[in-house]
Amino acid sequence: MPNFTASAPGKIILFGEHAVVYGQPAIAVPVTQVQARATVAPGIGLPQGEIQISAPEIALDSPLHALPLDHAIKQAVDLTLTALGIQRPTAFKLKITSSIPLAAGLGSGAAVSVAIARAVSAFFGRPLADEQVNAIAYEIEKIHHGTPSGIDNTVITYAQPVYFIKGQPIEAFEIGIPFTIVIGDTGIASPTSIAVGDVRRAWEQDSTSYDALFAACGEIARNARTAIEQGEIGALGPWMNENHAVLQKMGVSSPELDRLVEAARAAGAAGAKLSGGGRGGNMIALAREVDPDRIANALLDAGARNVVVTQVGNKQ
Ligand code: PMV
């Protein structure tokens, strides 16, 4: 059997994070500059039926059966084999590499799951359909993030901009005019599950206020979708700023995120906000009528660990 490689992009949420967990719409786009990659090779030299996993970036080199049951890579392999109805697979080697920063709001976990499901199923000659790949990645998100909306696995599986409402069929939408986003990483690893759990507790204590904040995010996402479809990019900046203000009220920003957001605006960004779970991880800025490198440099000066400039269009 030959080797099979599959890759999946990172993602950013443009509008609607957190509120999307509570049924509001959100908008997410793939970031193709960063990728997770899975390669499956025949298990030459391995004991019969052994699956050897290596992921150099996290210093992992282990047989699958020796990994803890809740290990995300183990789960991705097991769920894929179950979906294929394979109980006793022939031996194989699975290597995972990724340029997507971990726990930074760029969807690294979902991208690794998607790449594994695609590479393993292709290796066995039965590539899974996107819906199945998406379902596997969602299962793993649920195990690790508690109550995920499913937006990460969806945008990463389909690798196209999505207008996402939890539990509803995926809605792709047109990008009227491509636009440029600068992504700044605080360098602070912030597990999404913690921020999502904190928001849930706060909502349980004060559902009236939090429902209003979620509704405000939903309204912003709806308006932003219309602006994006109609190519009214100028309108997006203020929506980003407003979305960031609502996320601050939700308690998911941080001094580091606020500092990068301010630095981007001062450098001429049309708008800026945190993106994803918050607390740490990434923020995004809209570069319009300004050189994106100017914003990128301002973010680095303000302490960003890493910056990525990405173009948002229908096909990246
Ligand atoms: O994976 P992240 O950090 O980009 O965040 C996911 C977005 C949340 O809305 C915070 C959670 C979710 O499941 O939608």
Short mmCIF file of N, CA, C and O in Angstrom, two decimals, residues 96-201:
data_model
loop_
_atom_site.label_atom_id
_atom_site.label_comp_id
_atom_site.label_asym_id
_atom_site.label_seq_id
_atom_site.Cartn_x
_atom_site.Cartn_y
_atom_site.Cartn_z
N ILE A 96 2.00 12.86 12.36
CA ILE A 96 1.23 14.12 12.37
C ILE A 96 2.18 15.29 12.55
O ILE A 96 3.02 15.29 13.46
N THR A 97 2.06 16.25 11.67
CA THR A 97 2.82 17.50 11.84
C THR A 97 1.83 18.64 11.70
O THR A 97 0.77 18.49 11.08
N SER A 98 2.16 19.77 12.29
CA SER A 98 1.22 20.90 12.19
C SER A 98 1.96 22.21 12.37
O SER A 98 2.84 22.32 13.21
N SER A 99 1.59 23.18 11.55
CA SER A 99 2.14 24.52 11.74
C SER A 99 1.10 25.42 12.41
O SER A 99 1.28 26.63 12.50
N ILE A 100 0.00 24.82 12.89
CA ILE A 100 -1.04 25.60 13.57
C ILE A 100 -0.68 25.70 15.05
O ILE A 100 -0.55 24.68 15.71
N PRO A 101 -0.54 26.92 15.58
CA PRO A 101 -0.19 27.02 17.01
C PRO A 101 -1.24 26.33 17.88
O PRO A 101 -2.44 26.39 17.57
N LEU A 102 -0.79 25.69 18.95
CA LEU A 102 -1.71 24.96 19.84
C LEU A 102 -2.46 25.92 20.75
O LEU A 102 -1.90 26.93 21.18
N ALA A 103 -3.70 25.59 21.05
CA ALA A 103 -4.50 26.33 22.03
C ALA A 103 -4.46 27.84 21.80
O ALA A 103 -4.31 28.61 22.74
N ALA A 104 -4.56 28.25 20.56
CA ALA A 104 -4.46 29.68 20.26
C ALA A 104 -5.66 30.20 19.48
O ALA A 104 -5.65 31.30 18.97
N GLY A 105 -6.70 29.38 19.37
CA GLY A 105 -7.90 29.84 18.67
C GLY A 105 -7.84 29.65 17.17
O GLY A 105 -8.67 30.17 16.43
N LEU A 106 -6.84 28.89 16.71
CA LEU A 106 -6.73 28.66 15.26
C LEU A 106 -7.21 27.27 14.85
O LEU A 106 -7.01 26.85 13.72
N GLY A 107 -7.82 26.57 15.79
CA GLY A 107 -8.46 25.29 15.42
C GLY A 107 -7.49 24.13 15.24
O GLY A 107 -7.78 23.21 14.49
N SER A 108 -6.36 24.15 15.97
CA SER A 108 -5.36 23.10 15.75
C SER A 108 -5.93 21.71 16.01
O SER A 108 -5.68 20.78 15.23
N GLY A 109 -6.70 21.56 17.08
CA GLY A 109 -7.23 20.23 17.43
C GLY A 109 -8.14 19.68 16.35
O GLY A 109 -7.99 18.54 15.90
N ALA A 110 -9.06 20.51 15.89
CA ALA A 110 -10.00 20.05 14.86
C ALA A 110 -9.26 19.74 13.56
O ALA A 110 -9.58 18.77 12.86
N ALA A 111 -8.24 20.54 13.24
CA ALA A 111 -7.51 20.31 11.99
C ALA A 111 -6.75 18.98 12.03
O ALA A 111 -6.71 18.25 11.04
N VAL A 112 -6.18 18.66 13.20
CA VAL A 112 -5.48 17.37 13.34
C VAL A 112 -6.49 16.23 13.18
O VAL A 112 -6.24 15.25 12.47
N SER A 113 -7.65 16.35 13.81
CA SER A 113 -8.67 15.29 13.69
C SER A 113 -9.09 15.09 12.23
O SER A 113 -9.20 13.96 11.76
N VAL A 114 -9.33 16.19 11.54
CA VAL A 114 -9.77 16.11 10.13
C VAL A 114 -8.69 15.46 9.27
O VAL A 114 -8.97 14.57 8.45
N ALA A 115 -7.44 15.87 9.48
CA ALA A 115 -6.35 15.31 8.67
C ALA A 115 -6.20 13.81 8.94
O ALA A 115 -6.01 13.02 8.00
N ILE A 116 -6.33 13.41 10.21
CA ILE A 116 -6.20 11.98 10.55
C ILE A 116 -7.34 11.18 9.90
O ILE A 116 -7.11 10.14 9.27
N ALA A 117 -8.57 11.65 10.05
CA ALA A 117 -9.72 10.90 9.50
C ALA A 117 -9.57 10.74 7.99
O ALA A 117 -9.84 9.66 7.43
N ARG A 118 -9.08 11.77 7.32
CA ARG A 118 -8.94 11.69 5.86
C ARG A 118 -7.79 10.76 5.47
O ARG A 118 -7.93 9.94 4.56
N ALA A 119 -6.65 10.89 6.15
CA ALA A 119 -5.48 10.09 5.75
C ALA A 119 -5.70 8.61 6.06
O ALA A 119 -5.40 7.75 5.22
N VAL A 120 -6.26 8.31 7.25
CA VAL A 120 -6.46 6.90 7.62
C VAL A 120 -7.51 6.25 6.70
O VAL A 120 -7.32 5.14 6.20
N SER A 121 -8.60 6.96 6.43
CA SER A 121 -9.64 6.35 5.59
C SER A 121 -9.15 6.19 4.15
O SER A 121 -9.46 5.18 3.49
N ALA A 122 -8.33 7.13 3.68
CA ALA A 122 -7.78 6.99 2.32
C ALA A 122 -6.81 5.82 2.24
O ALA A 122 -6.79 5.06 1.26
N PHE A 123 -6.03 5.63 3.32
CA PHE A 123 -5.07 4.52 3.36
C PHE A 123 -5.80 3.18 3.20
O PHE A 123 -5.31 2.26 2.54
N PHE A 124 -6.98 3.07 3.82
CA PHE A 124 -7.73 1.82 3.71
C PHE A 124 -8.62 1.78 2.46
O PHE A 124 -9.49 0.92 2.34
N GLY A 125 -8.42 2.75 1.57
CA GLY A 125 -9.08 2.71 0.27
C GLY A 125 -10.53 3.16 0.28
O GLY A 125 -11.24 2.98 -0.70
N ARG A 126 -10.97 3.74 1.43
CA ARG A 126 -12.36 4.19 1.50
C ARG A 126 -12.46 5.57 2.11
O ARG A 126 -12.87 5.73 3.26
N PRO A 127 -12.00 6.59 1.34
CA PRO A 127 -12.00 7.95 1.91
C PRO A 127 -13.38 8.35 2.40
O PRO A 127 -14.37 8.18 1.69
N LEU A 128 -13.45 8.83 3.62
CA LEU A 128 -14.74 9.21 4.20
C LEU A 128 -15.25 10.50 3.55
O LEU A 128 -14.48 11.37 3.17
N ALA A 129 -16.57 10.60 3.48
CA ALA A 129 -17.20 11.82 2.96
C ALA A 129 -17.01 12.95 3.98
O ALA A 129 -16.80 12.70 5.17
N ASP A 130 -17.11 14.19 3.50
CA ASP A 130 -16.93 15.35 4.39
C ASP A 130 -17.83 15.28 5.62
O ASP A 130 -17.41 15.61 6.73
N GLU A 131 -19.09 14.84 5.43
CA GLU A 131 -20.02 14.80 6.58
C GLU A 131 -19.49 13.87 7.67
O GLU A 131 -19.61 14.15 8.86
N GLN A 132 -18.91 12.74 7.22
CA GLN A 132 -18.39 11.77 8.21
C GLN A 132 -17.14 12.32 8.90
O GLN A 132 -16.97 12.17 10.10
N VAL A 133 -16.28 12.94 8.10
CA VAL A 133 -15.07 13.54 8.67
C VAL A 133 -15.47 14.61 9.70
O VAL A 133 -14.94 14.67 10.82
N ASN A 134 -16.43 15.42 9.33
CA ASN A 134 -16.91 16.49 10.21
C ASN A 134 -17.48 15.91 11.50
O ASN A 134 -17.22 16.42 12.60
N ALA A 135 -18.23 14.81 11.38
CA ALA A 135 -18.85 14.20 12.57
C ALA A 135 -17.77 13.64 13.50
O ALA A 135 -17.87 13.77 14.73
N ILE A 136 -16.73 13.05 12.95
CA ILE A 136 -15.64 12.51 13.78
C ILE A 136 -14.94 13.65 14.51
O ILE A 136 -14.71 13.61 15.72
N ALA A 137 -14.63 14.71 13.77
CA ALA A 137 -13.93 15.84 14.40
C ALA A 137 -14.81 16.47 15.49
O ALA A 137 -14.30 16.90 16.54
N TYR A 138 -16.11 16.49 15.27
CA TYR A 138 -17.03 17.07 16.26
C TYR A 138 -17.06 16.22 17.53
O TYR A 138 -17.08 16.74 18.65
N GLU A 139 -17.06 14.89 17.36
CA GLU A 139 -17.04 13.99 18.52
C GLU A 139 -15.84 14.31 19.41
O GLU A 139 -15.95 14.37 20.63
N ILE A 140 -14.70 14.52 18.78
CA ILE A 140 -13.48 14.76 19.55
C ILE A 140 -13.53 16.14 20.20
O ILE A 140 -13.12 16.31 21.35
N GLU A 141 -14.07 17.12 19.49
CA GLU A 141 -14.25 18.44 20.10
C GLU A 141 -15.13 18.33 21.35
O GLU A 141 -14.88 18.98 22.35
N LYS A 142 -16.17 17.50 21.25
CA LYS A 142 -17.10 17.36 22.39
C LYS A 142 -16.39 16.75 23.59
O LYS A 142 -16.59 17.18 24.72
N ILE A 143 -15.52 15.77 23.35
CA ILE A 143 -14.82 15.12 24.46
C ILE A 143 -13.87 16.12 25.13
O ILE A 143 -13.72 16.15 26.34
N HIS A 144 -13.28 16.99 24.33
CA HIS A 144 -12.24 17.87 24.88
C HIS A 144 -12.72 19.26 25.26
O HIS A 144 -12.08 19.93 26.05
N HIS A 145 -13.82 19.71 24.67
CA HIS A 145 -14.23 21.09 24.94
C HIS A 145 -15.58 21.19 25.63
O HIS A 145 -16.13 22.27 25.75
N GLY A 146 -16.13 20.07 26.03
CA GLY A 146 -17.39 20.12 26.78
C GLY A 146 -18.58 20.37 25.90
O GLY A 146 -19.25 19.45 25.46
N THR A 147 -18.84 21.65 25.61
CA THR A 147 -20.05 21.98 24.85
C THR A 147 -19.70 22.79 23.60
O THR A 147 -20.14 23.94 23.46
N PRO A 148 -18.92 22.23 22.69
CA PRO A 148 -18.53 23.02 21.52
C PRO A 148 -19.72 23.26 20.59
O PRO A 148 -20.64 22.44 20.54
N SER A 149 -19.66 24.36 19.88
CA SER A 149 -20.75 24.64 18.93
C SER A 149 -20.61 23.78 17.68
O SER A 149 -21.59 23.53 16.99
N GLY A 150 -19.39 23.36 17.36
CA GLY A 150 -19.16 22.63 16.10
C GLY A 150 -18.63 23.52 14.99
O GLY A 150 -18.39 23.06 13.88
N ILE A 151 -18.39 24.79 15.31
CA ILE A 151 -17.95 25.71 14.24
C ILE A 151 -16.53 25.39 13.76
O ILE A 151 -16.26 25.44 12.56
N ASP A 152 -15.64 25.01 14.69
CA ASP A 152 -14.26 24.75 14.30
C ASP A 152 -14.17 23.59 13.31
O ASP A 152 -13.58 23.71 12.23
N ASN A 153 -14.74 22.44 13.71
CA ASN A 153 -14.65 21.27 12.83
C ASN A 153 -15.33 21.53 11.49
O ASN A 153 -14.87 21.06 10.45
N THR A 154 -16.41 22.32 11.50
CA THR A 154 -17.14 22.56 10.24
C THR A 154 -16.32 23.40 9.27
O THR A 154 -16.13 23.02 8.10
N VAL A 155 -15.80 24.53 9.72
CA VAL A 155 -15.06 25.40 8.80
C VAL A 155 -13.79 24.70 8.32
O VAL A 155 -13.38 24.83 7.16
N ILE A 156 -13.20 23.89 9.19
CA ILE A 156 -11.94 23.21 8.82
C ILE A 156 -12.20 22.04 7.87
O ILE A 156 -11.47 21.84 6.91
N THR A 157 -13.27 21.29 8.11
CA THR A 157 -13.60 20.18 7.21
C THR A 157 -13.89 20.70 5.80
O THR A 157 -13.40 20.16 4.81
N TYR A 158 -14.72 21.73 5.73
CA TYR A 158 -15.16 22.19 4.40
C TYR A 158 -14.20 23.21 3.79
O TYR A 158 -14.30 23.52 2.60
N ALA A 159 -13.28 23.73 4.61
CA ALA A 159 -12.23 24.65 4.14
C ALA A 159 -12.80 25.79 3.29
O ALA A 159 -12.27 26.13 2.23
N GLN A 160 -13.90 26.33 3.75
CA GLN A 160 -14.47 27.51 3.08
C GLN A 160 -15.18 28.38 4.13
O GLN A 160 -15.52 27.88 5.21
N PRO A 161 -15.38 29.66 3.82
CA PRO A 161 -16.05 30.52 4.80
C PRO A 161 -17.43 29.96 5.14
O PRO A 161 -18.15 29.50 4.24
N VAL A 162 -17.78 29.98 6.41
CA VAL A 162 -19.12 29.49 6.78
C VAL A 162 -19.83 30.48 7.70
O VAL A 162 -19.23 31.16 8.52
N TYR A 163 -21.13 30.52 7.48
CA TYR A 163 -22.05 31.21 8.39
C TYR A 163 -22.68 30.08 9.17
O TYR A 163 -23.38 29.24 8.61
N PHE A 164 -22.38 30.02 10.45
CA PHE A 164 -22.65 28.79 11.21
C PHE A 164 -23.68 29.03 12.30
O PHE A 164 -23.55 29.97 13.10
N ILE A 165 -24.69 28.18 12.32
CA ILE A 165 -25.63 28.16 13.45
C ILE A 165 -25.65 26.73 13.97
O ILE A 165 -25.84 25.78 13.19
N LYS A 166 -25.41 26.58 15.27
CA LYS A 166 -25.27 25.26 15.88
C LYS A 166 -26.46 24.36 15.51
O LYS A 166 -27.62 24.78 15.61
N GLY A 167 -26.14 23.16 15.09
CA GLY A 167 -27.19 22.18 14.81
C GLY A 167 -27.87 22.35 13.47
O GLY A 167 -28.76 21.58 13.12
N GLN A 168 -27.49 23.37 12.72
CA GLN A 168 -28.13 23.58 11.41
C GLN A 168 -27.16 23.21 10.29
O GLN A 168 -25.94 23.25 10.49
N PRO A 169 -27.70 22.87 9.11
CA PRO A 169 -26.80 22.51 8.01
C PRO A 169 -25.84 23.64 7.69
O PRO A 169 -26.18 24.82 7.86
N ILE A 170 -24.65 23.29 7.24
CA ILE A 170 -23.62 24.29 6.94
C ILE A 170 -24.11 25.25 5.86
O ILE A 170 -24.71 24.84 4.88
N GLU A 171 -23.86 26.53 6.10
CA GLU A 171 -24.24 27.56 5.12
C GLU A 171 -22.97 28.23 4.61
O GLU A 171 -22.32 28.98 5.36
N ALA A 172 -22.61 27.93 3.37
CA ALA A 172 -21.49 28.67 2.77
C ALA A 172 -22.07 30.01 2.30
O ALA A 172 -23.26 30.12 2.07
N PHE A 173 -21.25 31.00 2.17
CA PHE A 173 -21.77 32.28 1.67
C PHE A 173 -20.70 32.97 0.84
O PHE A 173 -19.52 32.63 0.92
N GLU A 174 -21.14 33.91 0.03
CA GLU A 174 -20.24 34.57 -0.91
C GLU A 174 -19.46 35.68 -0.22
O GLU A 174 -20.02 36.41 0.60
N ILE A 175 -18.21 35.80 -0.59
CA ILE A 175 -17.42 36.95 -0.15
C ILE A 175 -17.48 37.94 -1.31
O ILE A 175 -16.91 37.68 -2.38
N GLY A 176 -18.18 39.06 -1.12
CA GLY A 176 -18.37 40.02 -2.22
C GLY A 176 -17.05 40.52 -2.76
O GLY A 176 -16.79 40.47 -3.97
N ILE A 177 -16.20 40.98 -1.87
CA ILE A 177 -14.86 41.47 -2.24
C ILE A 177 -13.88 40.88 -1.22
O ILE A 177 -14.12 41.00 -0.01
N PRO A 178 -12.80 40.22 -1.71
CA PRO A 178 -11.84 39.66 -0.74
C PRO A 178 -11.27 40.76 0.16
O PRO A 178 -11.17 41.92 -0.25
N PHE A 179 -10.93 40.40 1.38
CA PHE A 179 -10.35 41.38 2.29
C PHE A 179 -9.22 40.73 3.09
O PHE A 179 -9.10 39.50 3.14
N THR A 180 -8.42 41.58 3.73
CA THR A 180 -7.21 41.10 4.39
C THR A 180 -7.34 41.21 5.90
O THR A 180 -7.75 42.26 6.42
N ILE A 181 -6.99 40.12 6.56
CA ILE A 181 -7.04 40.08 8.03
C ILE A 181 -5.62 39.84 8.55
O ILE A 181 -4.89 39.00 8.00
N VAL A 182 -5.25 40.56 9.58
CA VAL A 182 -3.98 40.31 10.25
C VAL A 182 -4.31 39.61 11.57
O VAL A 182 -5.13 40.09 12.35
N ILE A 183 -3.67 38.46 11.79
CA ILE A 183 -3.92 37.68 13.01
C ILE A 183 -2.72 37.87 13.93
O ILE A 183 -1.57 37.67 13.52
N GLY A 184 -2.98 38.28 15.16
CA GLY A 184 -1.90 38.45 16.13
C GLY A 184 -2.07 37.47 17.28
O GLY A 184 -3.15 37.37 17.86
N ASP A 185 -1.00 36.76 17.59
CA ASP A 185 -1.05 35.74 18.65
C ASP A 185 -0.45 36.30 19.93
O ASP A 185 0.70 36.75 19.94
N THR A 186 -1.22 36.28 21.01
CA THR A 186 -0.69 36.77 22.30
C THR A 186 0.43 35.87 22.80
O THR A 186 1.19 36.27 23.68
N GLY A 187 0.49 34.64 22.30
CA GLY A 187 1.48 33.69 22.80
C GLY A 187 1.03 33.02 24.08
O GLY A 187 1.74 32.19 24.64
N ILE A 188 -0.16 33.39 24.55
CA ILE A 188 -0.67 32.79 25.79
C ILE A 188 -1.60 31.65 25.42
O ILE A 188 -2.65 31.87 24.79
N ALA A 189 -1.20 30.42 25.78
CA ALA A 189 -2.05 29.27 25.48
C ALA A 189 -3.28 29.34 26.38
O ALA A 189 -3.17 29.54 27.58
N SER A 190 -4.43 29.25 25.77
CA SER A 190 -5.66 29.40 26.54
C SER A 190 -6.67 28.36 26.08
O SER A 190 -7.32 28.54 25.05
N PRO A 191 -6.80 27.26 26.82
CA PRO A 191 -7.73 26.22 26.38
C PRO A 191 -9.16 26.77 26.27
O PRO A 191 -9.66 27.40 27.19
N THR A 192 -9.77 26.51 25.13
CA THR A 192 -11.12 27.01 24.87
C THR A 192 -12.10 26.52 25.93
O THR A 192 -13.00 27.25 26.34
N SER A 193 -11.89 25.27 26.40
CA SER A 193 -12.86 24.69 27.33
C SER A 193 -12.98 25.52 28.61
O SER A 193 -14.06 25.63 29.19
N ILE A 194 -11.87 26.14 29.04
CA ILE A 194 -11.92 26.92 30.28
C ILE A 194 -12.75 28.19 30.08
O ILE A 194 -13.64 28.49 30.86
N ALA A 195 -12.47 28.90 28.99
CA ALA A 195 -13.24 30.13 28.73
C ALA A 195 -14.72 29.80 28.52
O ALA A 195 -15.61 30.49 29.03
N VAL A 196 -14.99 28.72 27.78
CA VAL A 196 -16.38 28.33 27.51
C VAL A 196 -17.08 27.95 28.83
O VAL A 196 -18.22 28.34 29.07
N GLY A 197 -16.35 27.24 29.70
CA GLY A 197 -16.92 26.85 31.00
C GLY A 197 -17.20 28.07 31.87
O GLY A 197 -18.24 28.14 32.54
N ASP A 198 -16.29 29.04 31.86
CA ASP A 198 -16.49 30.25 32.67
C ASP A 198 -17.70 31.04 32.18
O ASP A 198 -18.49 31.55 32.97
N VAL A 199 -17.84 31.12 30.85
CA VAL A 199 -19.00 31.84 30.30
C VAL A 199 -20.28 31.11 30.71
O VAL A 199 -21.27 31.74 31.09
N ARG A 200 -20.24 29.79 30.68
CA ARG A 200 -21.45 29.03 31.06
C ARG A 200 -21.83 29.32 32.52
O ARG A 200 -22.99 29.56 32.82
N ARG A 201 -20.84 29.32 33.40
CA ARG A 201 -21.14 29.58 34.81
C ARG A 201 -21.70 31.00 34.99
O ARG A 201 -22.66 31.21 35.72
#
